[in-house]
């Protein structure tokens, strides 16, 4: 099957790189987004998100005429839906963006089209999406009612790329192809073969949905194990980093790294999609989420007790005189993405409870997010912040922090949530 025109719905962290990669393979790509500012930026050959090298690929795709963005869907041979799937307040998945995207493309669908849901989704979401489209287009047939004979092919092919390495991983990672029927999988495979160099591995839609959730829950559960160990070791006066290094010398043990909590838009969200479908069965998965979500609070309590120690060693000092320098705000190392970052949550709460100066050091940004500015957190350079600090709290293991000269920390209380600071 040849795809003359491919449409990508949702031009965010996944949709835009995917659209650009198809365009770089000289396919005509129509990108659709509800945000007119993002659409205008892309049509100027620029990007509205941060991802290495994406600006170059988008610029080339737009100037060579292969990629164009719009706010209104247009006919295409294949549609890839890459919209957000957040959860609601009660951790229940919110399929609102998938619903509106499927209703928006329904009017332009024609016999033979392929629809792919790429957004991370709870089990059953692909069938639900197909049902929404069938309702809007009773003149077309869909796989849930017409199987292999359907006019429209539908599949779930979850993205699995790591932020910061998206362009490489999009091409090199294996792709799970979950068609609603074998024919749907076959057609979807021929679409991804345009750029995927990894294997395209075929399964059904429900397994593909569960596969993506499983991958992120596996990582979340393993990080929770490391985080729980760090709390246990703190109580038992054992260096958790050394402990993990030693345990990992066993040929079948591979413990991940503890941190201040789990951030990002995937690992802290996706396990809840399993819990919401099977609340009685998903006990370990839920507990892992709770352990990881509880870590920022544990770090704050730790800082409070260290501030208490500083005060107890200095008769005349008051809490307002104690300066806390917080190293790192992003959700993980060497990126500038602060969204859903446990570091931001910790700094924000610290500033609310600590009457003294709280300085954030984040070499990847020029301005603090509004919530931190509003609370009076200051953004400082590393040298100045360390010069002023009584307590140094390392929250992100950016390369810039791993080589701190131990001399600069002499006489200060250091809380290293990532095990990144070299011992003196
Ligand atoms: N983290 C730790 N300790 C570790 C590893 C990570 O505390 O040992 C923390 C990080 O600091 C961060 C969070 O976990 O706060 C998540 O970071 P990450 O690097 O594990 O993952 P993400 O969110 O950047 O990307 C994940 C990836 N999933 C897996 O590795 C199974 C990626 O492949 C997915 O495509 C992405 O989620 C997604 O979009 O779902």
Coordinates of C-alpha atoms and ligand atoms in Angstrom, one line a residue:
X1 CA 0.0 0.0 0.0
X2 CA 1.4 3.4 -0.8
X3 CA 0.6 6.4 1.3
X4 CA 0.5 9.6 -0.7
X5 CA -0.5 11.9 2.2
X6 CA -0.1 11.3 5.9
X7 CA -1.8 13.4 8.6
X8 CA -0.5 13.7 12.2
X9 CA -3.0 14.9 14.7
X10 CA -1.4 16.6 17.7
X11 CA 2.0 18.3 17.1
X12 CA 3.6 17.9 20.5
X13 CA 6.6 16.0 21.7
X14 CA 5.7 12.9 19.8
X15 CA 3.5 14.1 16.9
X16 CA 5.8 16.8 15.6
X17 CA 9.0 14.6 15.4
X18 CA 6.9 11.8 13.8
X19 CA 5.4 14.2 11.2
X20 CA 8.9 15.6 10.5
X21 CA 10.4 12.2 10.1
X22 CA 7.7 11.1 7.6
X23 CA 8.3 14.4 5.7
X24 CA 12.1 13.8 5.7
X25 CA 11.3 10.5 3.8
X26 CA 9.6 12.8 1.2
X27 CA 6.0 12.0 2.1
X28 CA 3.4 14.8 2.0
X29 CA 2.5 15.4 5.7
X30 CA -0.3 17.5 7.0
X31 CA 0.1 18.2 10.7
X32 CA -3.0 19.2 12.7
X33 CA -3.1 20.9 16.0
X34 CA -5.8 22.8 17.9
X35 CA -3.1 25.4 19.0
X36 CA -3.0 28.1 16.3
X37 CA 0.3 29.4 17.7
X38 CA 2.0 26.1 17.3
X39 CA 0.6 25.8 13.8
X40 CA 1.9 29.2 12.8
X41 CA 5.4 28.5 14.4
X42 CA 5.7 25.2 12.5
X43 CA 4.6 26.8 9.2
X44 CA 7.5 29.2 9.6
X45 CA 9.8 26.2 9.8
X46 CA 10.3 26.7 13.6
X47 CA 9.4 24.6 16.6
X48 CA 7.6 25.3 19.9
X49 CA 9.1 22.4 21.9
X50 CA 12.7 21.5 22.9
X51 CA 14.2 18.4 21.4
X52 CA 17.7 18.1 20.0
X53 CA 18.0 18.5 16.2
X54 CA 14.2 18.7 15.8
X55 CA 14.4 22.3 14.6
X56 CA 16.7 21.3 11.7
X57 CA 14.4 18.5 10.6
X58 CA 11.2 20.6 10.8
X59 CA 12.9 23.5 9.1
X60 CA 14.0 21.3 6.1
X61 CA 10.6 19.6 5.9
X62 CA 8.7 22.9 5.8
X63 CA 11.0 24.7 3.4
X64 CA 11.1 21.7 1.0
X65 CA 7.3 21.7 1.1
X66 CA 6.7 18.2 2.6
X67 CA 5.3 19.4 5.9
X68 CA 2.4 21.8 6.5
X69 CA 0.4 22.5 9.6
X70 CA -3.2 23.4 10.0
X71 CA -5.9 23.6 12.7
X72 CA -8.5 21.8 10.6
X73 CA -8.1 18.2 9.5
X74 CA -7.9 17.5 5.7
X75 CA -8.2 14.3 3.8
X76 CA -5.2 11.9 4.0
X77 CA -4.5 8.2 3.4
X78 CA -3.3 7.6 7.0
X79 CA -4.0 9.5 10.2
X80 CA -1.8 9.2 13.3
X81 CA -3.3 10.5 16.5
X82 CA -0.7 11.7 19.0
X83 CA -2.7 13.8 21.5
X84 CA -2.2 13.8 25.3
X85 CA -3.9 11.3 27.5
X86 CA -3.7 12.8 31.0
X87 CA -5.6 11.5 34.0
X88 CA -8.3 13.3 35.9
X89 CA -8.1 14.2 39.6
X90 CA -9.0 10.7 40.7
X91 CA -6.3 9.1 38.5
X92 CA -8.9 7.9 36.0
X93 CA -7.7 8.3 32.4
X94 CA -9.1 11.3 30.4
X95 CA -9.8 10.3 26.8
X96 CA -11.2 13.7 26.0
X97 CA -8.4 14.6 23.6
X98 CA -8.7 11.3 21.7
X99 CA -12.5 11.7 21.5
X100 CA -12.2 15.2 20.0
X101 CA -9.4 14.2 17.6
X102 CA -11.4 11.3 16.3
X103 CA -14.5 13.4 15.9
X104 CA -12.5 16.1 14.1
X105 CA -11.1 13.7 11.5
X106 CA -14.3 11.6 11.0
X107 CA -15.7 14.0 8.4
X108 CA -12.7 13.7 6.1
X109 CA -12.3 9.9 6.3
X110 CA -12.7 7.9 3.1
X111 CA -12.7 4.2 2.3
X112 CA -9.3 2.6 2.6
X113 CA -7.9 5.0 5.2
X114 CA -5.7 3.9 8.1
X115 CA -6.1 5.4 11.6
X116 CA -3.4 4.9 14.1
X117 CA -3.7 5.8 17.8
X118 CA -0.2 6.5 19.1
X119 CA -1.1 8.2 22.4
X120 CA -0.5 6.0 25.4
X121 CA -3.9 4.7 26.3
X122 CA -5.8 2.5 28.7
X123 CA -6.8 -1.0 27.4
X124 CA -9.9 -0.6 25.2
X125 CA -9.2 3.0 24.1
X126 CA -8.5 2.0 20.4
X127 CA -11.8 0.1 20.2
X128 CA -13.5 3.2 21.9
X129 CA -11.9 5.5 19.4
X130 CA -13.1 3.4 16.5
X131 CA -16.6 3.4 17.9
X132 CA -16.6 7.2 18.1
X133 CA -15.6 7.4 14.5
X134 CA -18.2 4.8 13.4
X135 CA -20.9 6.8 15.2
X136 CA -19.9 9.9 13.3
X137 CA -19.6 8.1 9.9
X138 CA -22.4 5.5 9.6
X139 CA -21.7 5.4 5.8
X140 CA -18.3 3.8 6.4
X141 CA -17.5 0.4 8.0
X142 CA -15.0 -0.2 10.9
X143 CA -13.2 -3.2 12.1
X144 CA -15.2 -3.7 15.3
X145 CA -18.3 -4.6 13.2
X146 CA -16.9 -5.6 9.8
X147 CA -13.5 -7.3 10.7
X148 CA -11.2 -7.8 7.8
X149 CA -13.8 -6.4 5.4
X150 CA -13.9 -2.9 7.0
X151 CA -13.5 0.3 4.9
X152 CA -11.3 1.8 7.6
X153 CA -8.3 0.1 9.2
X154 CA -7.5 0.9 12.8
X155 CA -4.4 0.1 14.9
X156 CA -2.7 1.1 18.2
X157 CA 1.1 1.7 17.7
X158 CA 2.4 3.3 20.9
X159 CA 5.4 5.5 20.8
X160 CA 8.3 4.5 23.1
X161 CA 10.9 7.2 22.5
X162 CA 13.0 8.8 25.3
X163 CA 12.8 12.6 25.5
X164 CA 16.1 14.0 24.4
X165 CA 16.7 11.1 22.0
X166 CA 13.4 11.2 20.1
X167 CA 14.7 11.5 16.5
X168 CA 17.1 8.5 16.9
X169 CA 14.7 6.3 18.9
X170 CA 11.8 7.0 16.5
X171 CA 13.8 5.4 13.7
X172 CA 15.8 2.7 15.6
X173 CA 13.4 1.4 18.3
X174 CA 11.2 -1.6 17.5
X175 CA 7.6 -0.8 17.0
X176 CA 4.7 -2.7 18.5
X177 CA 1.9 -2.8 15.9
X178 CA -1.5 -3.6 17.4
X179 CA -4.1 -3.8 14.6
X180 CA -7.8 -4.3 15.4
X181 CA -7.5 -7.1 12.8
X182 CA -4.5 -8.8 11.1
X183 CA -5.1 -6.7 8.0
X184 CA -5.1 -3.5 10.0
X185 CA -1.7 -4.6 11.4
X186 CA -0.4 -5.3 8.0
X187 CA -1.3 -1.9 6.6
X188 CA 0.0 -0.1 9.7
X189 CA 3.3 -2.0 9.4
X190 CA 3.7 -0.8 5.8
X191 CA 3.2 2.8 7.0
X192 CA 5.9 2.5 9.8
X193 CA 8.3 0.8 7.4
X194 CA 8.7 4.2 5.7
X195 CA 11.1 5.2 8.5
X196 CA 11.4 2.5 11.2
X197 CA 14.6 0.6 11.1
X198 CA 13.8 -1.5 14.1
X199 CA 11.4 -4.5 13.9
X200 CA 7.7 -4.0 13.5
X201 CA 6.2 -6.6 15.9
X202 CA 2.6 -7.4 15.3
X203 CA 0.0 -8.1 18.0
X204 CA -3.6 -7.0 18.6
X205 CA -4.7 -3.5 19.8
X206 CA -5.4 -4.5 23.4
X207 CA -2.0 -6.2 23.9
X208 CA -0.3 -3.2 22.3
X209 CA -2.1 -0.8 24.7
X210 CA -1.1 -3.0 27.7
X211 CA 2.5 -3.3 26.4
X212 CA 3.2 0.4 26.5
X213 CA 1.6 0.6 30.0
X214 CA 3.6 -2.4 31.1
X215 CA 6.9 -0.9 30.0
X216 CA 6.4 2.3 32.0
X217 CA 5.0 0.4 35.0
X218 CA 8.0 -1.9 35.0
X219 CA 10.3 1.1 35.2
X220 CA 8.2 2.9 37.8
X221 CA 8.1 -0.3 40.0
X222 CA 11.9 -0.7 39.7
X223 CA 12.5 3.0 40.6
X224 CA 10.1 2.6 43.5
X225 CA 12.2 -0.3 44.8
X226 CA 15.3 1.9 44.6
X227 CA 13.5 4.8 46.3
X228 CA 12.2 2.6 49.1
X229 CA 15.8 1.2 49.6
X230 CA 17.1 4.8 49.9
X231 CA 14.6 5.5 52.7
X232 CA 15.4 2.2 54.5
X233 CA 19.2 2.9 54.1
X234 CA 18.9 6.4 55.5
X235 CA 17.3 4.9 58.6
X236 CA 19.9 2.2 58.9
X237 CA 22.9 4.6 58.3
X238 CA 24.0 2.8 55.1
X239 CA 25.1 4.5 51.9
X240 CA 22.4 3.4 49.4
X241 CA 24.6 4.3 46.4
X242 CA 27.3 2.0 47.5
X243 CA 24.8 -0.7 48.5
X244 CA 23.3 -0.6 45.0
X245 CA 26.7 -0.7 43.3
X246 CA 27.5 -3.8 45.3
X247 CA 24.2 -5.6 44.8
X248 CA 24.4 -4.9 41.1
X249 CA 27.6 -6.9 40.9
X250 CA 25.3 -10.0 41.2
X251 CA 24.8 -11.2 37.6
X252 CA 21.0 -11.2 37.9
X253 CA 20.5 -8.0 39.9
X254 CA 20.1 -4.6 38.3
X255 CA 18.7 -2.0 40.7
X256 CA 17.9 1.4 39.3
X257 CA 18.8 4.7 40.9
X258 CA 16.9 6.4 43.8
X259 CA 16.0 10.1 43.3
X260 CA 13.7 12.8 44.7
X261 CA 10.7 11.2 43.0
X262 CA 9.5 10.3 39.5
X263 CA 8.6 13.0 37.0
X264 CA 7.8 13.4 33.4
X265 CA 4.6 12.9 31.6
X266 CA 4.7 9.1 31.2
X267 CA 6.1 7.0 34.0
X268 CA 4.2 8.9 36.7
X269 CA 0.9 8.6 34.7
X270 CA 0.7 5.4 32.8
X271 CA 0.7 2.9 35.7
X272 CA -2.6 4.5 36.9
X273 CA -4.2 3.4 33.6
X274 CA -3.6 -0.2 34.7
X275 CA -4.8 0.5 38.2
X276 CA -8.0 2.2 37.0
X277 CA -9.0 -0.9 34.9
X278 CA -8.0 -3.5 37.5
X279 CA -8.0 -1.7 40.9
X280 CA -8.1 -4.9 43.0
X281 CA -5.4 -6.8 41.1
X282 CA -2.9 -4.0 40.4
X283 CA -1.6 -3.9 44.0
X284 CA 2.1 -3.7 43.4
X285 CA 1.7 -1.2 40.6
X286 CA -0.4 1.1 42.7
X287 CA 2.0 0.8 45.7
X288 CA 5.0 1.7 43.4
X289 CA 3.2 4.8 42.3
X290 CA 2.5 5.7 46.0
X291 CA 6.1 5.1 47.0
X292 CA 7.4 7.3 44.2
X293 CA 4.8 10.0 44.7
X294 CA 5.7 10.0 48.4
X295 CA 9.4 10.6 47.9
X296 CA 9.3 14.5 47.5
X297 CA 7.6 14.7 50.9
X298 CA 10.4 12.5 52.4
X299 CA 13.0 14.8 50.9
X300 CA 11.3 17.9 52.4
X301 CA 11.2 16.3 55.8
X302 CA 14.9 15.5 55.5
X303 CA 15.7 19.1 54.6
X304 CA 13.7 20.3 57.6
X305 CA 15.7 18.1 59.9
X306 CA 19.0 19.2 58.4
X307 CA 18.0 22.8 58.9
X308 CA 17.2 21.9 62.5
X309 CA 20.7 20.5 62.8
X310 CA 22.2 23.8 61.4
X311 CA 20.3 25.7 64.0
X312 CA 21.2 23.4 66.9
X313 CA 24.9 24.0 66.1
X314 CA 24.5 27.8 66.1
X315 CA 22.9 29.3 69.2
X316 CA 22.1 32.7 67.7
X317 CA 20.9 31.6 64.3
X318 CA 17.2 31.6 63.3
X319 CA 15.6 29.6 60.5
X320 CA 15.3 32.8 58.4
X321 CA 19.1 33.0 58.3
X322 CA 19.5 29.6 56.9
X323 CA 20.1 29.6 53.1
X324 CA 19.1 26.5 51.1
X325 CA 20.6 26.1 47.6
X326 CA 18.6 23.6 45.4
X327 CA 20.6 22.2 42.5
X328 CA 18.4 21.3 39.5
X329 CA 14.8 21.7 38.7
X330 CA 14.1 19.6 35.6
X331 CA 12.5 16.2 35.8
X332 CA 15.7 14.4 34.9
X333 CA 19.3 15.1 34.0
X334 CA 20.6 17.3 31.2
X335 CA 17.2 18.4 29.8
X336 CA 15.3 21.7 30.3
X337 CA 11.9 20.1 30.8
X338 CA 10.4 21.2 34.2
X339 CA 6.9 19.8 33.7
X340 CA 5.8 17.3 36.3
X341 CA 9.2 17.6 37.9
X342 CA 9.5 16.4 41.6
X343 CA 12.4 19.0 41.9
X344 CA 10.0 21.9 41.2
X345 CA 7.5 20.4 43.7
X346 CA 10.1 20.2 46.4
X347 CA 11.6 23.7 45.8
X348 CA 8.1 25.1 45.8
X349 CA 7.0 23.4 49.1
X350 CA 10.4 24.3 50.7
X351 CA 9.9 27.9 50.0
X352 CA 6.5 27.8 51.5
X353 CA 7.7 26.3 54.8
X354 CA 11.2 27.8 55.0
X355 CA 11.4 31.5 56.1
X356 CA 15.0 31.9 54.8
X357 CA 16.4 32.3 51.3
X358 CA 15.8 29.4 48.8
X359 CA 18.0 29.6 45.7
X360 CA 17.4 27.4 42.7
X361 CA 20.3 26.6 40.4
X362 CA 19.2 25.3 37.0
X363 CA 21.7 25.8 34.2
X364 CA 19.2 24.8 31.5
X365 CA 16.8 27.7 31.9
X366 CA 16.9 31.5 31.9
X367 CA 13.8 32.1 33.9
X368 CA 12.0 30.3 36.7
X369 CA 8.5 29.0 36.2
X370 CA 5.9 31.5 37.4
X371 CA 4.8 29.4 40.4
X372 CA 8.4 29.7 41.8
X373 CA 8.8 33.4 41.0
X374 CA 5.5 34.1 42.7
X375 CA 6.7 32.4 45.9
X376 CA 10.0 34.3 46.0
X377 CA 12.4 31.5 45.0
X378 CA 15.5 33.1 43.4
X379 CA 17.4 31.7 40.4
X380 CA 21.1 31.8 40.9
X381 CA 24.4 30.7 39.4
X382 CA 26.1 27.7 41.0
X383 CA 29.1 29.5 42.4
X384 CA 27.1 32.3 44.0
X385 CA 24.4 29.9 45.4
X386 CA 27.0 27.6 46.9
X387 CA 28.8 30.6 48.3
X388 CA 25.7 31.6 50.2
X389 CA 24.3 28.2 51.1
X390 CA 24.2 26.6 54.5
X391 CA 22.3 23.6 53.1
X392 CA 22.9 22.2 49.6
X393 CA 20.1 20.0 48.2
X394 CA 21.0 18.2 45.0
X395 CA 17.8 17.3 43.1
X396 CA 19.0 16.6 39.5
X397 CA 22.2 14.9 38.4
X398 CA 23.0 17.3 35.6
X399 CA 26.5 16.9 34.3
X400 CA 27.2 20.4 35.5
X401 CA 26.7 19.3 39.1
X402 CA 28.5 16.0 39.2
X403 CA 31.9 17.6 39.1
X404 CA 31.4 20.1 41.9
X405 CA 34.7 20.8 43.6
X406 CA 34.3 19.3 47.1
X407 CA 36.0 22.4 48.5
X408 CA 33.0 24.4 47.5
X409 CA 30.9 22.3 49.8
X410 CA 33.2 22.4 52.8
X411 CA 31.3 23.2 56.0
X412 CA 27.9 22.9 54.4
X413 CA 25.2 20.3 55.0
X414 CA 24.7 18.4 51.8
X415 CA 21.6 16.3 50.8
X416 CA 22.3 14.5 47.6
X417 CA 19.0 12.9 46.4
X418 CA 20.7 11.4 43.3
X419 CA 24.1 10.2 44.6
X420 CA 25.7 12.5 42.1
X421 CA 28.2 14.5 44.2
X422 CA 31.7 13.2 44.4
X423 CA 33.0 12.4 47.9
X424 CA 35.7 14.8 49.2
Ligands
LIG1 N1 14.3 8.0 37.4 C1 14.9 7.7 38.6 N2 15.7 6.7 38.7 C2 16.1 5.9 37.6 C3 15.6 6.3 36.3 C4 14.7 7.3 36.2 O1 14.5 8.3 39.6 O2 17.0 5.0 37.8 C5 13.4 9.1 37.2 C6 13.9 10.3 36.4 O3 14.7 11.1 37.1 C7 12.6 10.9 35.9 C8 11.6 9.7 35.8 O4 12.2 8.7 36.6 O5 12.1 11.8 36.9 C9 11.4 9.3 34.4 O6 12.6 9.3 33.6 P1 12.9 8.1 32.6 O7 14.2 8.5 32.0 O8 12.9 6.8 33.2 O9 11.8 8.1 31.5 P2 11.0 9.2 30.6 O10 9.8 9.6 31.3 O11 11.9 10.3 30.1 O12 10.6 8.3 29.3 C10 9.9 7.0 29.6 C11 10.6 5.9 28.8 N3 10.1 4.6 29.2 C12 10.9 3.6 29.6 O13 12.1 3.7 29.7 C13 10.2 2.3 30.0 C14 10.4 6.1 27.3 O14 11.0 5.0 26.6 C15 9.0 6.3 26.9 O15 8.8 6.5 25.6 C16 8.4 7.5 27.7 O16 8.6 7.2 29.1 C17 7.0 7.6 27.3 O17 6.7 8.5 26.4 O18 6.1 6.9 27.7

